[in-house]
GROMACS .gro file of C-alpha atoms in nm:
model
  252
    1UNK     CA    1  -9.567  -2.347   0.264
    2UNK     CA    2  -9.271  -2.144   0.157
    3UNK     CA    3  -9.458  -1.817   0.149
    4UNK     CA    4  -9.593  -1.891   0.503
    5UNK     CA    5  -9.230  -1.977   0.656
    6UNK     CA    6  -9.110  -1.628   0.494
    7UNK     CA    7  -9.384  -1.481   0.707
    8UNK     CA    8  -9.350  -1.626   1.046
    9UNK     CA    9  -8.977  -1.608   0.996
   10UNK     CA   10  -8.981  -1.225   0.912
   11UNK     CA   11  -8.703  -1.025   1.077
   12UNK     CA   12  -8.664  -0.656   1.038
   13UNK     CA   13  -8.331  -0.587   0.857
   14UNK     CA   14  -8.112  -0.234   0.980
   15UNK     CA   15  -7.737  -0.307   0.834
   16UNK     CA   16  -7.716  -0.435   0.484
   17UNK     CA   17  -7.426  -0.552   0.240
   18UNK     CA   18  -7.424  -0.291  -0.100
   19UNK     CA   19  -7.452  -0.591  -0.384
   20UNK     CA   20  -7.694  -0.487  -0.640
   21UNK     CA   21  -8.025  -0.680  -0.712
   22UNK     CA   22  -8.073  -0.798  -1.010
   23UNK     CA   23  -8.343  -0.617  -1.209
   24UNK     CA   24  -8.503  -0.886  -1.292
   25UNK     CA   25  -8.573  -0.997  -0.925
   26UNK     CA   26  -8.660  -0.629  -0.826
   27UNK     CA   27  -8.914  -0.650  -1.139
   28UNK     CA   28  -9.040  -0.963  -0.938
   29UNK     CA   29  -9.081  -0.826  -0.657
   30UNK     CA   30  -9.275  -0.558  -0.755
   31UNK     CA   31  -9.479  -0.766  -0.972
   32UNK     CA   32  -9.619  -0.939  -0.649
   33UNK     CA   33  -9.642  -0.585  -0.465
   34UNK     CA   34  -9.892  -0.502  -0.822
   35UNK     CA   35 -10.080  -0.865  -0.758
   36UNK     CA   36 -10.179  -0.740  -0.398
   37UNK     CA   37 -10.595  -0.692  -0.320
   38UNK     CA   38 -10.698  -0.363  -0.436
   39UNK     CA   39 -10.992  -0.113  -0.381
   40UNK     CA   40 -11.274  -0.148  -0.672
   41UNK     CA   41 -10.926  -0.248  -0.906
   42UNK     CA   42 -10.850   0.115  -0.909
   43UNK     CA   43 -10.495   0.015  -0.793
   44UNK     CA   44 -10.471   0.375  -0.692
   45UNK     CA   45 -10.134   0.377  -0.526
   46UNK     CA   46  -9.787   0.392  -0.699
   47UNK     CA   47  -9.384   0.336  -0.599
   48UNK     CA   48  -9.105   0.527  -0.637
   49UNK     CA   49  -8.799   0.325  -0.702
   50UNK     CA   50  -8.436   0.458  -0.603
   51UNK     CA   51  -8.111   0.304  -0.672
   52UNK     CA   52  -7.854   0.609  -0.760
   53UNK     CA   53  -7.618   0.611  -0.485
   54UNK     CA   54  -7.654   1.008  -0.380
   55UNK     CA   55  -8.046   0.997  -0.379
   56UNK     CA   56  -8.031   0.736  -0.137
   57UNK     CA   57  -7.792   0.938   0.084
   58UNK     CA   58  -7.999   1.254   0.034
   59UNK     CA   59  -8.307   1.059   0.123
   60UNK     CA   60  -8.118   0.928   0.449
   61UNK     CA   61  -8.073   1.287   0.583
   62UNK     CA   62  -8.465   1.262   0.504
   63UNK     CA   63  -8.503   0.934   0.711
   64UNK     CA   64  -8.351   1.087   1.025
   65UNK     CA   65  -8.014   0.956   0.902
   66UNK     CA   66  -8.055   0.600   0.942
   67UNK     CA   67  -7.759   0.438   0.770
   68UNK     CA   68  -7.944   0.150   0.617
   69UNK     CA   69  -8.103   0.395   0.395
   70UNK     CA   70  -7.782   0.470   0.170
   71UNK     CA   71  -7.644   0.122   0.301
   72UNK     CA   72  -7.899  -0.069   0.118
   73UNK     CA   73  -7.921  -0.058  -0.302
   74UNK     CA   74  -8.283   0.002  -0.338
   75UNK     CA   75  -8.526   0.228  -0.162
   76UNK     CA   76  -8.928   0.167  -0.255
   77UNK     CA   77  -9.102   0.465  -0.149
   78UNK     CA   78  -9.518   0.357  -0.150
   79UNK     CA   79  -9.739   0.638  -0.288
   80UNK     CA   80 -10.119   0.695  -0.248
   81UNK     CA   81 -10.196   0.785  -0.583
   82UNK     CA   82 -10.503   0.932  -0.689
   83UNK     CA   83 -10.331   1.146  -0.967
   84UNK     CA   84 -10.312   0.888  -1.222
   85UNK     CA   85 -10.649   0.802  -1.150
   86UNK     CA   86 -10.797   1.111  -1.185
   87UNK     CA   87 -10.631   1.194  -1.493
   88UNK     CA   88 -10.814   0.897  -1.678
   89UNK     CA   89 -11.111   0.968  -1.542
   90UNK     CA   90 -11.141   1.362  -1.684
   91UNK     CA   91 -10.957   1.231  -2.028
   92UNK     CA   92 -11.256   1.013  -2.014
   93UNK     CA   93 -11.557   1.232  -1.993
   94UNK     CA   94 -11.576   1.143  -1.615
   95UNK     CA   95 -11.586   1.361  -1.318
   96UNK     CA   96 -11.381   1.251  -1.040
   97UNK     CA   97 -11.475   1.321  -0.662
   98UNK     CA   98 -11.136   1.201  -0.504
   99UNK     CA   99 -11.034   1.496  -0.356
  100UNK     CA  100 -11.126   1.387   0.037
  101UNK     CA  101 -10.990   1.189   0.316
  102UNK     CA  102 -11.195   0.903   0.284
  103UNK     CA  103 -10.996   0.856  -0.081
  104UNK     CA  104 -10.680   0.900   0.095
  105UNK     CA  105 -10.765   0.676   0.319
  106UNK     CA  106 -10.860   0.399   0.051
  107UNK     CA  107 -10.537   0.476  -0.139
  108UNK     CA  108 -10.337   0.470   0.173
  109UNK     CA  109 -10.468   0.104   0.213
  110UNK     CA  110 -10.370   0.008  -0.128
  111UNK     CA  111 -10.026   0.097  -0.108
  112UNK     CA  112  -9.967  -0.057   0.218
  113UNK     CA  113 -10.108  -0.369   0.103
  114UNK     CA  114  -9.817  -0.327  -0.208
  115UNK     CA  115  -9.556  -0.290   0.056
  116UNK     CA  116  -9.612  -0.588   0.239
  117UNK     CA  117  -9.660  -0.801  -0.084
  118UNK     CA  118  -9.327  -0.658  -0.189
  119UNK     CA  119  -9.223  -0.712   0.147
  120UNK     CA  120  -9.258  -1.120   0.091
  121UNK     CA  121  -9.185  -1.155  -0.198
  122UNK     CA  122  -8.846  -0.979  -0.100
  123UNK     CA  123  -8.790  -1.203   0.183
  124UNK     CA  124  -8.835  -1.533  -0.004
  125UNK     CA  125  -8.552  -1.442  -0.215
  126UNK     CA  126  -8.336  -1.390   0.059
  127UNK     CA  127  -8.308  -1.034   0.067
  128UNK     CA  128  -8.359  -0.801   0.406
  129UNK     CA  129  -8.618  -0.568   0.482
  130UNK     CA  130  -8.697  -0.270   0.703
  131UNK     CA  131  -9.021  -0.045   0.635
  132UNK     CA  132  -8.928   0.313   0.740
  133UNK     CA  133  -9.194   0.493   0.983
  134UNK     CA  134  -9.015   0.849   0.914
  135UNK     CA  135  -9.186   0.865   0.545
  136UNK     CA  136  -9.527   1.017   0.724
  137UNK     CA  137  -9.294   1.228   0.948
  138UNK     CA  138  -9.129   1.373   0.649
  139UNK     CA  139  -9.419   1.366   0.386
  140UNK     CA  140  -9.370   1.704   0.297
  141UNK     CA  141  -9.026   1.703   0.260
  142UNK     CA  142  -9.084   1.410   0.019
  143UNK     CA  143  -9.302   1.538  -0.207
  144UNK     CA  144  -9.088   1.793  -0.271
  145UNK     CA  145  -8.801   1.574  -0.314
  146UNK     CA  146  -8.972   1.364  -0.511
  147UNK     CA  147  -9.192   1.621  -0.735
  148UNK     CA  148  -9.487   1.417  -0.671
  149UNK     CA  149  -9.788   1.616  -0.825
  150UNK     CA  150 -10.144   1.681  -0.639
  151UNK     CA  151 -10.327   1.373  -0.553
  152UNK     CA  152  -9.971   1.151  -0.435
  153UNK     CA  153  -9.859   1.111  -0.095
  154UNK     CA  154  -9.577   0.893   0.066
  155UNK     CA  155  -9.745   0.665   0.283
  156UNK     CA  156  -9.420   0.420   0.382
  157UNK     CA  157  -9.055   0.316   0.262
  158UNK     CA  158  -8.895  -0.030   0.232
  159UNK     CA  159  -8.548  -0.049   0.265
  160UNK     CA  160  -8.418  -0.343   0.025
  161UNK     CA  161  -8.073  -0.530   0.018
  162UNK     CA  162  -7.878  -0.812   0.145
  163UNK     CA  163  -7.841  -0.890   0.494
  164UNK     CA  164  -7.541  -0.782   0.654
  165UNK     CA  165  -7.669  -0.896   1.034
  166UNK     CA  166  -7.885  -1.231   1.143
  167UNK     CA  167  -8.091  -1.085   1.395
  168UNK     CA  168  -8.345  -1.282   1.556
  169UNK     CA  169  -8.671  -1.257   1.593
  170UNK     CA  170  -8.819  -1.012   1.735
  171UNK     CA  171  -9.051  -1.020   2.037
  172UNK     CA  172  -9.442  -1.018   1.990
  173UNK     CA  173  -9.759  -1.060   2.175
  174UNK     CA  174  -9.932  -1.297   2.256
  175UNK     CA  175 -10.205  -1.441   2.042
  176UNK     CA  176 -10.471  -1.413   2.280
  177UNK     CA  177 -10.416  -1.075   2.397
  178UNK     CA  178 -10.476  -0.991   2.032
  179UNK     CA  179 -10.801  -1.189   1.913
  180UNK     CA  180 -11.149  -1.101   2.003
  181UNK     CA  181 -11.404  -1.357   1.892
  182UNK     CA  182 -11.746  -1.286   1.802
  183UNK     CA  183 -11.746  -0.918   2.006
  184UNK     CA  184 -11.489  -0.724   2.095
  185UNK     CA  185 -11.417  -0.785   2.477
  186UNK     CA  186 -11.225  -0.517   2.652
  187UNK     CA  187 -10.922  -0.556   2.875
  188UNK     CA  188 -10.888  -0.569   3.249
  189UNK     CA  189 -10.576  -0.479   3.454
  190UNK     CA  190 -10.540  -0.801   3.488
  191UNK     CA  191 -10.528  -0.893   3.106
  192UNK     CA  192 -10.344  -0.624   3.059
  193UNK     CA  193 -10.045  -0.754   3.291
  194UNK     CA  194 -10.067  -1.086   3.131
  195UNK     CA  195 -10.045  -0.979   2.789
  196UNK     CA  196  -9.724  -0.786   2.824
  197UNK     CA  197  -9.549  -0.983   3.123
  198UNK     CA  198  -9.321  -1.209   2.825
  199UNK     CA  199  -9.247  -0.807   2.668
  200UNK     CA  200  -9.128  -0.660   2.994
  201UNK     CA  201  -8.955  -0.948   3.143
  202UNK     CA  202  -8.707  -0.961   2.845
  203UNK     CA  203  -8.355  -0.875   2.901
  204UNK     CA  204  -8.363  -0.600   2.616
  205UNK     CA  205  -8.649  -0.426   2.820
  206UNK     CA  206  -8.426  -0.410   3.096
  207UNK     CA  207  -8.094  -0.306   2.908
  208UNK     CA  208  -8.358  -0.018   2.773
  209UNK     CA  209  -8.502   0.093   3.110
  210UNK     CA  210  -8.157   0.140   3.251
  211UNK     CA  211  -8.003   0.308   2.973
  212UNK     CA  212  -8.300   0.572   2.973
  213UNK     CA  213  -8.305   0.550   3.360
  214UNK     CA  214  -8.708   0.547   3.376
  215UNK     CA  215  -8.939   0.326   3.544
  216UNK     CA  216  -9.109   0.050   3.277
  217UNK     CA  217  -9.120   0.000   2.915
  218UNK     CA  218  -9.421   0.203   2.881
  219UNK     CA  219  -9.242   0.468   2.967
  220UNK     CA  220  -9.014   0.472   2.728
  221UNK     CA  221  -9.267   0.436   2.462
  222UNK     CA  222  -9.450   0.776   2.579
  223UNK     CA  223  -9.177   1.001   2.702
  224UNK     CA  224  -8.871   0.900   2.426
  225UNK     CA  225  -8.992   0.747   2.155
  226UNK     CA  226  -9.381   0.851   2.035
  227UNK     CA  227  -9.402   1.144   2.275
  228UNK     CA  228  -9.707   1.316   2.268
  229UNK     CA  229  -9.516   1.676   2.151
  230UNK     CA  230  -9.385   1.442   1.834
  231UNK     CA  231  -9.700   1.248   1.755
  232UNK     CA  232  -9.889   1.662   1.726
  233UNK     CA  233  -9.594   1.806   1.542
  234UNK     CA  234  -9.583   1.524   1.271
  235UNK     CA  235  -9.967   1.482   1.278
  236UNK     CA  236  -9.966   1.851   1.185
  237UNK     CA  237  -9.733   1.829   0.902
  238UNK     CA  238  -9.904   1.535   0.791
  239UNK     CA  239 -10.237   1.718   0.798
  240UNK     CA  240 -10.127   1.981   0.596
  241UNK     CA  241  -9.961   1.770   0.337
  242UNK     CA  242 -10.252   1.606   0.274
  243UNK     CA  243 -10.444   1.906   0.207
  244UNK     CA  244 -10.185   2.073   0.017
  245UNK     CA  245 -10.191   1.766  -0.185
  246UNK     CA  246 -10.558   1.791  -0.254
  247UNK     CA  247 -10.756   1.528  -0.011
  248UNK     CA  248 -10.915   1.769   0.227
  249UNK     CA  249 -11.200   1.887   0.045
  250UNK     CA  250 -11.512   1.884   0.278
  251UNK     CA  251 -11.734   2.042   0.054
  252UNK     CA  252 -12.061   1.830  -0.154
   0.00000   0.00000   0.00000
């Protein structure tokens, strides 16, 4: 019951107090990130760990400079990891075939899975967390800062520290504008309204819509957040990470 109140209770964490965490709960917590489900066991995925005080504030200039990453005392930076792997399987008289999306993909699942299992176990000790969406943005910049070898790709960041904020919860959904039983049924103009009336009827939404002096919250999703000039820069650099790194092999 205590790992399910950690979960609907989760709050995203962006100002945090610089108190160290114990090693031995940080060893925790990644023990239950290692305990998450796992493709075939290959547990093909691996995390970068930062604590000294200038990588994290060379890694926020990285991040877009978002103050929480040198605020907070650790950074976990989630890897697909196919390196490892691939190493065992050659010093074993066995010949890999990783070198394609489709392995990416599967090691891109594994990590995230980690992340959120670190992610809880994080919470229910007390401590705040905020996953950081500018790791894919700046995957090539990573690697290099990292020196992460062919076959390893940052796939997401948790920030990790104490709270210094009590935010509350924020907004979601609605259940049923998220389940499909049986089939997949798709949405009307009507469900659509319905689904997102409690989102654009909130005060924030409003505050948000003034300040960028645009129409609807939609809006500002598509013209100043994920524009679609962004979304085919990054998706480029991303692309070409990934290949540099040795997944984009297309060949039998």
């Amino acid at each position: 019951m205590q790992t399910l109140e950690t979960l609907l209770n989760h709050k995203t964490i962006r100002n945090y107090k610089s108190d160290p965490i114990p090693q031995e709960m940080l060893d925790t917590i990644l023990e239950a990130g290692f305990r998450a489900s796992t493709t075939g066991n290959m547990q093909v995925y691996s995390v970068v760990v930062t604590r000294d005080e200038q990588k994290r504030k060379d890694l926020c200039k990285l991040h877009f400079n978002q103050k929480m990453v040198e605020q907070a005392p650790v950074l976990l930076t989630f890897c697909a990891d196919f390196n490892r792997f691939n190493k065992w399987c050659e010093q074993r008289n066995a010949n890999p075939g990783y070198d394609n999306f489709l392995s990416f993909f599967t090691a891109a699942i594994d990590a995230l899975l980690v992340a959120q299992n670190a992610a809880v176990a994080a919470e229910a000790y007390g401590l705040g967390i905020c996953y950081l969406g500018t790791t894919t943005y700046q995957a090539d910049k990573l690697i290099e800062f990292f020196n992460l070898p062919k076959g390893v790709v940052p796939i997401t960041t948790l920030v990790v520290g104490y709270p210094a904020e009590e935010p509350g919860l924020t907004d979601r959904l609605p259940a049923k504008g998220l389940i499909h039983n049986e089939t997949y049924r798709d949405y009307s103009p009507q469900d659509i309204d319905q689904i997102y009336k409690e989102k654009e009827s909130l005060p924030l939404t409003a505050r948000l819509i003034e300040e960028n002096q645009l129409e609807n919250l939609a809006q500002i999703f598509t013209q100043k957040r994920y524009t679609h000039k962004d979304n085919v820069h990054f998706s480029k650099v991303f692309l070409k990470a990934l290949e540099d790194q040795g997944f984009m092999n297309n060949d039998l």
